[in-house]
Coordinates of C-alpha atoms in Angstrom, one line a residue:
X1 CA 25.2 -58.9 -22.5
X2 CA 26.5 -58.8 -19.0
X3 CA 30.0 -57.2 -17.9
X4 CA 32.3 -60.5 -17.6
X5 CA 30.9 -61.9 -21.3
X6 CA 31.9 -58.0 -23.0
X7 CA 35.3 -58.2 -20.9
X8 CA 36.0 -61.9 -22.1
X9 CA 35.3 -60.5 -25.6
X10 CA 36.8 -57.3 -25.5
X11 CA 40.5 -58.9 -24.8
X12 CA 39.9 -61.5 -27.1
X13 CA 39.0 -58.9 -30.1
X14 CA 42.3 -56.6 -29.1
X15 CA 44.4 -60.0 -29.3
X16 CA 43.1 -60.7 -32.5
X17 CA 43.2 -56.9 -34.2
X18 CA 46.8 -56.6 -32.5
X19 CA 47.9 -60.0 -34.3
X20 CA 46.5 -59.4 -37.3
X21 CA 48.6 -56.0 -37.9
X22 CA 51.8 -57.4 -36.9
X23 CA 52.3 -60.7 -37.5
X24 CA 55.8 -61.5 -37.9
X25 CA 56.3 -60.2 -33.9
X26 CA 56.5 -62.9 -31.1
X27 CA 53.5 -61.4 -29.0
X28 CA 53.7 -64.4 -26.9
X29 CA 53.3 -62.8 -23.4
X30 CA 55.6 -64.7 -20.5
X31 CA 54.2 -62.6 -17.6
X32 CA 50.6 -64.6 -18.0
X33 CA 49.7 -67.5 -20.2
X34 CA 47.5 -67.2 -23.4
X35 CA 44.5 -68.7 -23.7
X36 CA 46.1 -71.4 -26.5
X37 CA 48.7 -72.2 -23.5
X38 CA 45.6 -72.3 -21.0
X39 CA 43.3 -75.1 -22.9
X40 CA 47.1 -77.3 -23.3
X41 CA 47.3 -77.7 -19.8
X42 CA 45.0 -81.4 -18.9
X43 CA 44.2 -79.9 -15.4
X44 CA 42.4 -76.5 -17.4
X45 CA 39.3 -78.4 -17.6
X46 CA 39.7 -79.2 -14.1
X47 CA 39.6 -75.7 -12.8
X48 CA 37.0 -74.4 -15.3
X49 CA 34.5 -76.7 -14.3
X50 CA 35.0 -76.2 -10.6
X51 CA 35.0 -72.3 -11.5
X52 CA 31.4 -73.2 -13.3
X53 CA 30.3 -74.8 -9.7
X54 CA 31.3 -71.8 -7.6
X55 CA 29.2 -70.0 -9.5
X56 CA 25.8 -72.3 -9.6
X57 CA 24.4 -70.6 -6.9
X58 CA 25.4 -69.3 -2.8
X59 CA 23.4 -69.4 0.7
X60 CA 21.9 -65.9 0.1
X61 CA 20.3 -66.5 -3.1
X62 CA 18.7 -69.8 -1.7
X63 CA 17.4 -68.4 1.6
X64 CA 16.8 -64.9 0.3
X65 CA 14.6 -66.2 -2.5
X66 CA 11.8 -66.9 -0.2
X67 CA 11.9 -62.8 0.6
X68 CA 10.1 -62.8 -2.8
X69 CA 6.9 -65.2 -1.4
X70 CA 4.6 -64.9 1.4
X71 CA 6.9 -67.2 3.2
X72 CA 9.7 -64.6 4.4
X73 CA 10.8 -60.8 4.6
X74 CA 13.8 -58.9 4.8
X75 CA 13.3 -55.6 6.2
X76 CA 16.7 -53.8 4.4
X77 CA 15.6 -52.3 1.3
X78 CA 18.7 -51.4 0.1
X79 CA 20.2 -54.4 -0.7
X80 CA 18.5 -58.3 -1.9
X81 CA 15.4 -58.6 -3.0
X82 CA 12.8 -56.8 -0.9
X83 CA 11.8 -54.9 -3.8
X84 CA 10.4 -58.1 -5.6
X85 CA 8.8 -59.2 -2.8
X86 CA 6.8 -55.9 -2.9
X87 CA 6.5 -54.9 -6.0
X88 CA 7.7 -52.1 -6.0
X89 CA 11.1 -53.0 -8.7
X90 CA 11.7 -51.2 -11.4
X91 CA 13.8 -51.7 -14.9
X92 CA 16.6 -50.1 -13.0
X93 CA 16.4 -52.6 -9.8
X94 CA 19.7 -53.3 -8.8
X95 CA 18.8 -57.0 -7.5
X96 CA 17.0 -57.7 -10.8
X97 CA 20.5 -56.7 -13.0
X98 CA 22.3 -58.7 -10.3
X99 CA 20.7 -62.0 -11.0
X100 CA 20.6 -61.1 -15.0
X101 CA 24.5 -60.6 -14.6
X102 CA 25.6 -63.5 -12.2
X103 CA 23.5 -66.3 -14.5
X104 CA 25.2 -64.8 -17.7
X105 CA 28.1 -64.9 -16.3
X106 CA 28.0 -68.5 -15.0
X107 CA 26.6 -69.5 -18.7
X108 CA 30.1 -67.8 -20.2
X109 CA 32.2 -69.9 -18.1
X110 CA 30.6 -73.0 -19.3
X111 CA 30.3 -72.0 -22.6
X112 CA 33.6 -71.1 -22.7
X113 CA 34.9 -74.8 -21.0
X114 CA 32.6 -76.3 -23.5
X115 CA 33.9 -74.6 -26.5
X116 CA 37.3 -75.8 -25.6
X117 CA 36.8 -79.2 -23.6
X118 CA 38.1 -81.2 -27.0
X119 CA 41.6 -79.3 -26.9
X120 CA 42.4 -80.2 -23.6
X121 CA 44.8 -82.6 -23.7
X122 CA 45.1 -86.1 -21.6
X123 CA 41.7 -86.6 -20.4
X124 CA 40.0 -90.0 -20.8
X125 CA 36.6 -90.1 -22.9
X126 CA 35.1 -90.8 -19.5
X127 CA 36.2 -87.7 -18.1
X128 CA 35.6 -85.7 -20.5
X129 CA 32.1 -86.7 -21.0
X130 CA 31.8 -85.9 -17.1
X131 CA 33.2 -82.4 -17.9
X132 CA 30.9 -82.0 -20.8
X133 CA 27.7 -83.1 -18.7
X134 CA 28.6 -81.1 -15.6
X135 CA 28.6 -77.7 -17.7
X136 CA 25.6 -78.5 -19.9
X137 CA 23.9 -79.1 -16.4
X138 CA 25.2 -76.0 -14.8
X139 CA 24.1 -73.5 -17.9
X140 CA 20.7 -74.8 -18.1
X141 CA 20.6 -74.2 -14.2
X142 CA 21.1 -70.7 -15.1
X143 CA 18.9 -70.6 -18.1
X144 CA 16.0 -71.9 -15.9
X145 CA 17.0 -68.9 -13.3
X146 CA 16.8 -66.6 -15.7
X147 CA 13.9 -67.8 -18.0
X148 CA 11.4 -69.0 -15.2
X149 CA 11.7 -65.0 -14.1
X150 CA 11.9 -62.9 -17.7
X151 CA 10.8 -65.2 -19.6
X152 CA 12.0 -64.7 -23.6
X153 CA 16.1 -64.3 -23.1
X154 CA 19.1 -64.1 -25.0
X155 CA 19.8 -67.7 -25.3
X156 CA 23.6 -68.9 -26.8
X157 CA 25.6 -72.0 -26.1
X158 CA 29.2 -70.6 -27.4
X159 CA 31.1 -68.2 -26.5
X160 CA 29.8 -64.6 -28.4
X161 CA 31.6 -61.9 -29.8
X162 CA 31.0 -58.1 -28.1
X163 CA 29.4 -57.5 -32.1
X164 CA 27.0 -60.3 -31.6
X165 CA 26.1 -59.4 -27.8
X166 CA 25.0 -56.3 -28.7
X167 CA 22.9 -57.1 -31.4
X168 CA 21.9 -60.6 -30.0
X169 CA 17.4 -60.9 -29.5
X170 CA 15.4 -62.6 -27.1
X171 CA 14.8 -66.5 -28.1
X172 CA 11.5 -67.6 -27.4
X173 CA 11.2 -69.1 -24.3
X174 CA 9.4 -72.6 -25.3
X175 CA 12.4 -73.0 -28.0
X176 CA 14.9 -72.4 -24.9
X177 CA 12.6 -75.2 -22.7
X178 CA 12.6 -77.6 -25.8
X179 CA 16.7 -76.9 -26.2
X180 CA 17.6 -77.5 -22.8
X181 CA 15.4 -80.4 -22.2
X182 CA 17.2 -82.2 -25.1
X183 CA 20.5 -81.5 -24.0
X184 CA 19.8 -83.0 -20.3
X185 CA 18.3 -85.8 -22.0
X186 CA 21.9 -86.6 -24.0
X187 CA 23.6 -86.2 -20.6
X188 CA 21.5 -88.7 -19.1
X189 CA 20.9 -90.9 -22.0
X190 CA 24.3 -91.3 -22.7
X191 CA 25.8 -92.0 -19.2
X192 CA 28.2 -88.7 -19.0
X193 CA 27.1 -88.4 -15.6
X194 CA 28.0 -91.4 -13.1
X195 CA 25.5 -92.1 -10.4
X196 CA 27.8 -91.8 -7.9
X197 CA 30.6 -90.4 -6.6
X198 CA 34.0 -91.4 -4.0
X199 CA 34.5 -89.4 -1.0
X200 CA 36.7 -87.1 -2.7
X201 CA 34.2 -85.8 -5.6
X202 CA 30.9 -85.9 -2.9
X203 CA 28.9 -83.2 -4.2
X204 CA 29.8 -83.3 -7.8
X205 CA 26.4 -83.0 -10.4
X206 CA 25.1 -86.5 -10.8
X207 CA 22.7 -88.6 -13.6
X208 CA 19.9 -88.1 -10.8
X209 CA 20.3 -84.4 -10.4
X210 CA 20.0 -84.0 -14.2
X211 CA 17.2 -86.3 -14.1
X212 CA 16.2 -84.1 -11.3
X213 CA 16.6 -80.9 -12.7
X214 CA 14.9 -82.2 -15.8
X215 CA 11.9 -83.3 -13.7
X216 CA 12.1 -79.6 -12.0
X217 CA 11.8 -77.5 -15.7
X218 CA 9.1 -79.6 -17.1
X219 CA 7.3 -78.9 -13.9
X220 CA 7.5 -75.0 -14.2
X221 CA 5.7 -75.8 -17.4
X222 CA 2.3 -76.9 -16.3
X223 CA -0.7 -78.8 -17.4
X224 CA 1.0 -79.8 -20.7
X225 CA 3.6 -81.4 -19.6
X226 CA 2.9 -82.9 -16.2
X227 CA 2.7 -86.1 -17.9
X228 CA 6.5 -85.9 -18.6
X229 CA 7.3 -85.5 -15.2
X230 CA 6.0 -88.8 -13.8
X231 CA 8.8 -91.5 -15.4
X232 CA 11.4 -89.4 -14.7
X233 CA 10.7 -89.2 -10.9
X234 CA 9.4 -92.8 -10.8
X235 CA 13.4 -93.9 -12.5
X236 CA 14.8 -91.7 -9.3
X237 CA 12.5 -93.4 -6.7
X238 CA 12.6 -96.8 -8.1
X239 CA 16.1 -96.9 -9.1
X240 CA 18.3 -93.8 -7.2
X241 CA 18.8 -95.3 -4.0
X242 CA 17.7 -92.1 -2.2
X243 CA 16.1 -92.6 1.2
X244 CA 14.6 -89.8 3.9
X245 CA 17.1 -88.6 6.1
X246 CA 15.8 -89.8 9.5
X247 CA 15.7 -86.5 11.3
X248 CA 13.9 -83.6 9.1
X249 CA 15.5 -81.0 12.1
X250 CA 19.0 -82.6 11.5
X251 CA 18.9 -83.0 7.9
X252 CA 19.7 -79.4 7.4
X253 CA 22.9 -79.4 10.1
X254 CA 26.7 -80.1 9.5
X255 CA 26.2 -83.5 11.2
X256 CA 24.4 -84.8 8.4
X257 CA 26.0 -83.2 5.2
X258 CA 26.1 -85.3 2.0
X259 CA 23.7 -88.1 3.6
X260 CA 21.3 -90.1 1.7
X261 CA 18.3 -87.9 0.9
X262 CA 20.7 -85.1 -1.0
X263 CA 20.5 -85.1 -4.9
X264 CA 23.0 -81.7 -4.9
X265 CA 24.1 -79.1 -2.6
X266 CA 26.0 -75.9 -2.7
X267 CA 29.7 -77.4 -1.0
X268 CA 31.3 -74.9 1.5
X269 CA 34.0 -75.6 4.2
X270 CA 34.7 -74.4 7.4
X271 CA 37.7 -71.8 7.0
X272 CA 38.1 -72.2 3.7
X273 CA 34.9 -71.7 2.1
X274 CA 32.4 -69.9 4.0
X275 CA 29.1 -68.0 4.4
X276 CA 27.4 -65.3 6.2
X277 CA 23.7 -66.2 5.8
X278 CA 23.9 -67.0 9.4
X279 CA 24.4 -63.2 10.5
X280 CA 21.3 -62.3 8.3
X281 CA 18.8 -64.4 10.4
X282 CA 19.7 -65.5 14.1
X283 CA 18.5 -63.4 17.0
X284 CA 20.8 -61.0 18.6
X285 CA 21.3 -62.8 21.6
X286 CA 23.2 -65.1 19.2
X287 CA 24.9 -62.3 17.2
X288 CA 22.7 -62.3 14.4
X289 CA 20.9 -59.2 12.6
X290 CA 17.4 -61.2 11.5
X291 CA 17.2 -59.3 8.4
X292 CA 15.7 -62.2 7.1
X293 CA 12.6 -63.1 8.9
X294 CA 9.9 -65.7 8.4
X295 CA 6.4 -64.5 8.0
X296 CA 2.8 -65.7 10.0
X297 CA 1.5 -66.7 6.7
X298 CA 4.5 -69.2 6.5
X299 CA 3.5 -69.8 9.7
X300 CA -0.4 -70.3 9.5
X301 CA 0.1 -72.8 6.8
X302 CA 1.2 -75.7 8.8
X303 CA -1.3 -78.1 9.3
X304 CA -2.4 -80.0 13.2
X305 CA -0.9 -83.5 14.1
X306 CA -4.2 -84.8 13.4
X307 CA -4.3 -83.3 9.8
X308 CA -6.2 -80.0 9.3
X309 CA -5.4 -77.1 8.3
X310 CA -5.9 -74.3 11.2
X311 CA -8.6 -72.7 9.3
X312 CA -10.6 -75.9 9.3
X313 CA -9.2 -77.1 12.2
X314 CA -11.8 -77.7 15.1
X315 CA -11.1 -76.7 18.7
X316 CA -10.4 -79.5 20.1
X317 CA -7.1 -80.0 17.5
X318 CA -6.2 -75.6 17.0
X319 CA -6.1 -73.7 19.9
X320 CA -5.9 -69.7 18.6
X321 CA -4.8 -69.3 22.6
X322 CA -1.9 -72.2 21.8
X323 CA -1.2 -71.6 18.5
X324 CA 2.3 -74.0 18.6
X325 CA 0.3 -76.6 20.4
X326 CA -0.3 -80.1 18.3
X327 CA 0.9 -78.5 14.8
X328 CA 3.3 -80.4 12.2
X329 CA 6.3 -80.7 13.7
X330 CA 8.2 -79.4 11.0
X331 CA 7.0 -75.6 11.8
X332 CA 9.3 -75.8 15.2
X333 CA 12.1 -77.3 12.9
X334 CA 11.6 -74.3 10.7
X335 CA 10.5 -71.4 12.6
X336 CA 11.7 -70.0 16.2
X337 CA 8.9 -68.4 18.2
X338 CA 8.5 -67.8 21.7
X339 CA 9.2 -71.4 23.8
X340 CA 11.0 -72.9 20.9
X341 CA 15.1 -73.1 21.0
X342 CA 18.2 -73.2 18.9
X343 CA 20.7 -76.3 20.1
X344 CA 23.7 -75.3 21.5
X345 CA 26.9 -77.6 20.4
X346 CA 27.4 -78.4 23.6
X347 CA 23.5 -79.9 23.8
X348 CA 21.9 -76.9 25.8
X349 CA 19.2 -75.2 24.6
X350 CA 18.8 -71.9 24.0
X351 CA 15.8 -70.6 24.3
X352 CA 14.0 -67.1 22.7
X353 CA 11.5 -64.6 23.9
X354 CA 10.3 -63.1 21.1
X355 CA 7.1 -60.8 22.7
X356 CA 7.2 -57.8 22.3
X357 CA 9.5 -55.7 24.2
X358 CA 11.5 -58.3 25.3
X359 CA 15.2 -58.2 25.7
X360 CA 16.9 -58.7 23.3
X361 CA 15.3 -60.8 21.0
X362 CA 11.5 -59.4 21.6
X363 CA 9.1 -57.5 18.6
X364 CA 10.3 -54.4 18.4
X365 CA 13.5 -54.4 21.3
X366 CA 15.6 -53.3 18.9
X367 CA 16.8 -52.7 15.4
X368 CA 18.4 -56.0 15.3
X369 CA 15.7 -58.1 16.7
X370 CA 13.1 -59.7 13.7
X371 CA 10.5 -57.6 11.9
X372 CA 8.1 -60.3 12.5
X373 CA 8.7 -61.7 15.5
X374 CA 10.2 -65.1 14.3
X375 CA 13.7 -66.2 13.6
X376 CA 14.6 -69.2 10.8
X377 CA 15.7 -72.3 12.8
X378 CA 16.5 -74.3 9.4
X379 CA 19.7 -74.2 7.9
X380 CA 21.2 -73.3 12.0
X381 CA 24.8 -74.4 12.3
X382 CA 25.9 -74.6 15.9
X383 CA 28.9 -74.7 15.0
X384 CA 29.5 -71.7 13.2
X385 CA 32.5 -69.6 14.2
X386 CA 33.0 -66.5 16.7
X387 CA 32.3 -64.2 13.1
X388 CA 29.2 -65.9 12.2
X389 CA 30.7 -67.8 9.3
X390 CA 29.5 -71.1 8.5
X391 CA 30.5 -74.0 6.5
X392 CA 27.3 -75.7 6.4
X393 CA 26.2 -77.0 2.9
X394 CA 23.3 -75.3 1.6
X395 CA 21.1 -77.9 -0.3
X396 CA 19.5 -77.2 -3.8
X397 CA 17.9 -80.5 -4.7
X398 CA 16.8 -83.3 -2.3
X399 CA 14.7 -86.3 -2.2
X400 CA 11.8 -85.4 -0.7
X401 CA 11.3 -82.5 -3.4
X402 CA 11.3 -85.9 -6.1
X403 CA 8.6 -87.3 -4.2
X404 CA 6.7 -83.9 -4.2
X405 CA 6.8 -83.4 -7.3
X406 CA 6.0 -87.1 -7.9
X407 CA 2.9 -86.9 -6.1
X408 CA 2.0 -83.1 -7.8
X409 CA 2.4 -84.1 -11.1
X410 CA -0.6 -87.1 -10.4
X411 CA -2.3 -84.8 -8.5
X412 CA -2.5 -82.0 -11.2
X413 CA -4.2 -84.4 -13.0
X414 CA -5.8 -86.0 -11.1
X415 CA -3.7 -89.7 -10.8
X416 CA -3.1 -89.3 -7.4
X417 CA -4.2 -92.8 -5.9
X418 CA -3.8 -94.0 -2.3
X419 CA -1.1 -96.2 -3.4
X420 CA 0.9 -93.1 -4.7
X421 CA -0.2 -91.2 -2.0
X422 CA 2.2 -93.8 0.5
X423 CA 5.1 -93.4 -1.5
X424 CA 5.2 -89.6 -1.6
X425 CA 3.1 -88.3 1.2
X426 CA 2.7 -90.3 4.1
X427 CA 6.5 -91.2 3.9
X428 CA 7.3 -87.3 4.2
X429 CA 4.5 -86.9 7.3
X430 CA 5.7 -89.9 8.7
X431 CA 9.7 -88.9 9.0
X432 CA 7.7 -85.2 10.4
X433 CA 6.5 -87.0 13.3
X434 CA 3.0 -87.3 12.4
X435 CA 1.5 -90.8 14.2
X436 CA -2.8 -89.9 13.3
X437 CA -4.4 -91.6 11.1
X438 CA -5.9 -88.9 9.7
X439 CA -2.8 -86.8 9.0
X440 CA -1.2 -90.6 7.6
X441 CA -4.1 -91.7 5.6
X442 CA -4.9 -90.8 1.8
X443 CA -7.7 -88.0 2.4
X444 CA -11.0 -89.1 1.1
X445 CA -12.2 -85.7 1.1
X446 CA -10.9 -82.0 0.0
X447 CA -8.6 -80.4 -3.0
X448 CA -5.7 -83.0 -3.4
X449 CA -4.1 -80.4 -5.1
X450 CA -4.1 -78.1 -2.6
X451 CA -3.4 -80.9 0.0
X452 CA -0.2 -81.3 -2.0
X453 CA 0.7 -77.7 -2.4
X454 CA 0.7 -77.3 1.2
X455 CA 3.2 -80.0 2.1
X456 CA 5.7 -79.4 -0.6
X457 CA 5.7 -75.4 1.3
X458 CA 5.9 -77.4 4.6
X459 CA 8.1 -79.7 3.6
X460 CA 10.5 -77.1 1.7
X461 CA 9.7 -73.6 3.2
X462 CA 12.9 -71.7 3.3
X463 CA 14.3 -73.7 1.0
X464 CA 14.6 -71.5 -2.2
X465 CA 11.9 -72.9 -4.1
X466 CA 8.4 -71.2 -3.3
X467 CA 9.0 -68.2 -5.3
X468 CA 8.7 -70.6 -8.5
X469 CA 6.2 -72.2 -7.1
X470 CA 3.6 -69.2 -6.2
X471 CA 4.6 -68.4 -10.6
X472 CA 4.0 -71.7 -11.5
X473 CA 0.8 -72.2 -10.4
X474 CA -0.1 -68.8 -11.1
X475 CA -1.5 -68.0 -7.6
X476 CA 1.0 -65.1 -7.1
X477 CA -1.6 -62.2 -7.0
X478 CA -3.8 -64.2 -4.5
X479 CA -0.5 -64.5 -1.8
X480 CA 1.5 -61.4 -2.8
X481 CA -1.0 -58.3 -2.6
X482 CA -2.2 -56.3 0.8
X483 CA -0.7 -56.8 4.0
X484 CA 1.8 -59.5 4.9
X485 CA 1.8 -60.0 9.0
X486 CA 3.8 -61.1 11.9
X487 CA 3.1 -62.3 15.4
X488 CA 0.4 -61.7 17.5
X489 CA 0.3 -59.2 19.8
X490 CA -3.3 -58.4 20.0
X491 CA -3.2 -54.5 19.4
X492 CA -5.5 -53.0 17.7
X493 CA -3.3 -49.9 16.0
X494 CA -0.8 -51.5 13.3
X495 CA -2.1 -54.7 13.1
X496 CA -5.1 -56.9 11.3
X497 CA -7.1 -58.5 14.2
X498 CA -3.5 -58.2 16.7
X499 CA -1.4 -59.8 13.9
X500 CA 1.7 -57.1 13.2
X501 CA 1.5 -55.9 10.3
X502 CA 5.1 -55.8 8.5
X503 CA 4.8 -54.6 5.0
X504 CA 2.1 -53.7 2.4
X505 CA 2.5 -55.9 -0.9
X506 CA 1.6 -55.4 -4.7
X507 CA 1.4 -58.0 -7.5
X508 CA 0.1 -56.6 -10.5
X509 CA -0.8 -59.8 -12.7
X510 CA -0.4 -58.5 -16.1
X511 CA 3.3 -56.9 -15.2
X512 CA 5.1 -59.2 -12.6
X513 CA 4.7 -62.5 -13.6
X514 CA 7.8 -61.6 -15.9
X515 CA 10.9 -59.5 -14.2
X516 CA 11.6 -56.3 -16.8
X517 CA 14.6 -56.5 -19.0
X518 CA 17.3 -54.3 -16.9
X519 CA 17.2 -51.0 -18.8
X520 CA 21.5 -51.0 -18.8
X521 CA 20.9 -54.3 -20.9
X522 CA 18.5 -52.3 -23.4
X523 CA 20.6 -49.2 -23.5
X524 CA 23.7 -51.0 -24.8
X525 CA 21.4 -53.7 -27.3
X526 CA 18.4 -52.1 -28.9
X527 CA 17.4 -55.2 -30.0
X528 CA 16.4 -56.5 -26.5
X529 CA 12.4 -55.4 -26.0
X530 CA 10.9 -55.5 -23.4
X531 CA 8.2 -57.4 -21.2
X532 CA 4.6 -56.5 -20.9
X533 CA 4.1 -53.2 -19.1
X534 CA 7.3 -52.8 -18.2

């Protein structure tokens, strides 16, 4: 298994061996406390489950993920996920062992708070159910990570020995679905998980975001079990108390942390608990690096006020010569392109040039400017410090994702009524600023499905969840292979009718719908196979 479980295990086998041969010592150390001494403290439980938050998930992995999907690229290969995004990862990738290590190692710390939550002394049977429903919720987080992208995995729910991790198989990944499923429904069945929280536990893992994340993994497993998904959704619109945040542009700022429309976030702090992520996509004229950088496709897929999509659009609604003109008004929340502007905290705008050439934010100025010619508006915080870190809370479940995947589950087969249709859709196009009828109206004509699949990337686009999506609906091959583009610039060399050109993609079917097995993990258990064609 990874690094931290062997370490965990290696100490604990040395204590044991060392005890067992000599006995009659006191081998009690008093420069560190034992683990006995640790799990007879009442506050232990405390800091292991906040240890097992820290560890959920971070800014980079949620923007970074879209690097993966025709929504985003980040033009460093030698570090993230570019690789994946490409195809061009191996069984040696170093961002494919990264996400196999950090998820195993998040599972150890719940397992091991889990396997000891019952000898801590002095919590109430309230609390300690909270404790327990927190880490089950946090592990099968992880397990969804890691089964959603290498499908068959190691799957254990105590604390393993270094023998056992290196002789431990791959469980079959519908018995990990059916384990996990069953353990989020005791959370939520049996109340461990309060619906709400006071001011000093805001962000804490609630009965809705179990219910949520429920919703989410029965959702990655199709057709089957679409039917599934529709009363759990329903119990969080009907009965959660969750509401749109007014302001889709605002929703995403430090102004409006923890308001009504959040099911969980990622908690960070100004000073005390930061991240970089904004140095890895604002301009340089704001100090950033744009190495991540949305993409035209992203870009294309937004559809006109009046409710087309651009492809379909007719003139009088998509102007190719004002492409920005009378679009969803969610693409300037999202994207910066030439004319639109980042707010200043003191309520000026500033605005970007993006063309080509131009200083210092323009195509191909410099190093620093974007590989596509766009910069990421969401997730701006104006009032990040002087070195670019922010304390802005990075959101990994939300409201308007319930109603999505309301309205998707229907839609998949085919339930999707008009009446549906205005408590999912319209209310998400109507806090976008959409005002026609036909953009407001349930369509009468076209896919449905389709019509859905293209909000929820609207509606969520940057948000960490497309990659799943594209594998989901198994449309990966269709987004992820020949050239993905940026901006216009109407050349002819480098470019696909004057769209940039920015990187050449692969997605072999048969092979990358499943990440390999990192070979380290094979070399040190020869009972882990391998994925097809790997």
């Amino acid at each position: 298994m990874n690094k931290y479980i062997k370490r965990s295990c290696l100490a604990i086998a040395i204590t044991c061996l060392f005890l067992g041969a000599c006995h009659d010592l006191d081998l009690t150390p008093h420069d560190r406390e034992t683990d006995t001494e640790y799990w007879n403290k009442p506050e232990s439980a405390m800091y292991m489950i906040n240890k097992c938050y820290q560890g959920m998930n971070n800014a980079d992995e949620v923007l970074y993920a879209d690097a993966m999907t025709d929504n985003a690229y980040t033009k460093v290969n030698s570090s993230h996920n570019q690789a994946i995004g490409n195809g061009s990862y191996s069984t040696a990738d170093n961002y494919v062992r990264s996400v196999w290590d950090y998820r195993y190692s998040g599972i150890h710390q719940c397992n091991q708070l889990l396997d000891n939550l019952d000898r801590v002394p002095g919590l109430s049977d309230e609390l300690r159910n909270r404790y327990r429903g927190e880490a089950i919720f946090i592990r099968a987080y992880h397990y969804f990570e890691l089964y959603s992208k290498f499908g068959d995995v190691p799957f254990f729910t105590t604390v393993i020995s270094i023998e056992e991790s290196k002789t431990i198989g791959r469980t079959a990944k519908s018995e990990i679905v059916n384990s996990l499923l069953t353990q989020l429904s005791e959370v939520i069945d049996n109340d461990y998980l309060p619906t709400s929280y006071d001011a000093e536990n805001t962000g804490r893992i609630t009965r809705w975001a179990a219910m949520g994340l429920k919703a989410r993994m029965l959702l990655f497993e199709g057709a089957g079990r679409y039917n599934e998904v529709i009363p759990i959704t329903n119990r969080i619109i009907n009965e959660g108390g969750f509401s749109l945040h007014g302001d889709y542009e605002g929703l995403f700022t430090t102004a409006h942390e923890n308001n009504a429309e959040v099911l969980l976030d990622v908690q960070y702090k100004p000073v005390d608990r930061e991240h970089s992520v904004q140095y890895h996509f604002l301009p340089p004229s704001l100090g950033g690096y744009s190495q991540l950088s949305p993409l035209q496709e992203l870009v294309d897929s937004y559809i006109t006020l009046d409710g087309y999509p651009i492809t379909e659009a007719p003139s009088s609604s998509f102007d190719p010569a004002d492409p920005f003109a009378n679009r969803d008004p969610r693409l300037a929340a999202t994207v910066i392109y030439t004319g639109n502007s980042y707010t200043l905290v003191d309520g000026s705008e500033h605005a970007i040039d993006s063309r080509r050439g131009a200083a210092p934010d323009g195509f191909g100025f410099s190093s620093d400017a974007s590989a596509t010619g766009y910069y990421i508006k969401k997730y701006w915080d104006n009032t990040y410090r002087s070195n670019l870190l922010s304390g802005l809370n990075i959101i990994l479940m939300r409201y308007a994702d319930i109603l999505l995947m309301h309205a998707e589950a229907l839609a998949e087969q085919g339930q999707l009524t008009s009446t549906e249709w205005n408590r999912t859709i319209r209310p998400l196009r109507v806090r976008a600023g959409f005002t026609e009828p036909r953009a407001l109206e349930f369509p009468t004509g076209g896919d449905l499905k389709e019509i859905v699949r293209r909000e929820r990337r609207s509606e969520l686009a940057l948000e960490g969840l497309r990659h799943k999506d594209i594998i989901r609906w198994r449309i990966a091959e269709q987004v992820l292979n020949g050239w993905s583009h940026g901006l216009y610039t109407g050349d002819a060399a480098g470019t696909d009718n004057g769209y940039v050109r920015v990187e050449n993609r692969r997605f072999d079917a048969g092979k990358h719908y499943l990440w390999p097995i990192p070979q380290n993990e094979r070399d040190l258990n020869s009972n882990l196979t391998q994925n097809p064609e790997w």
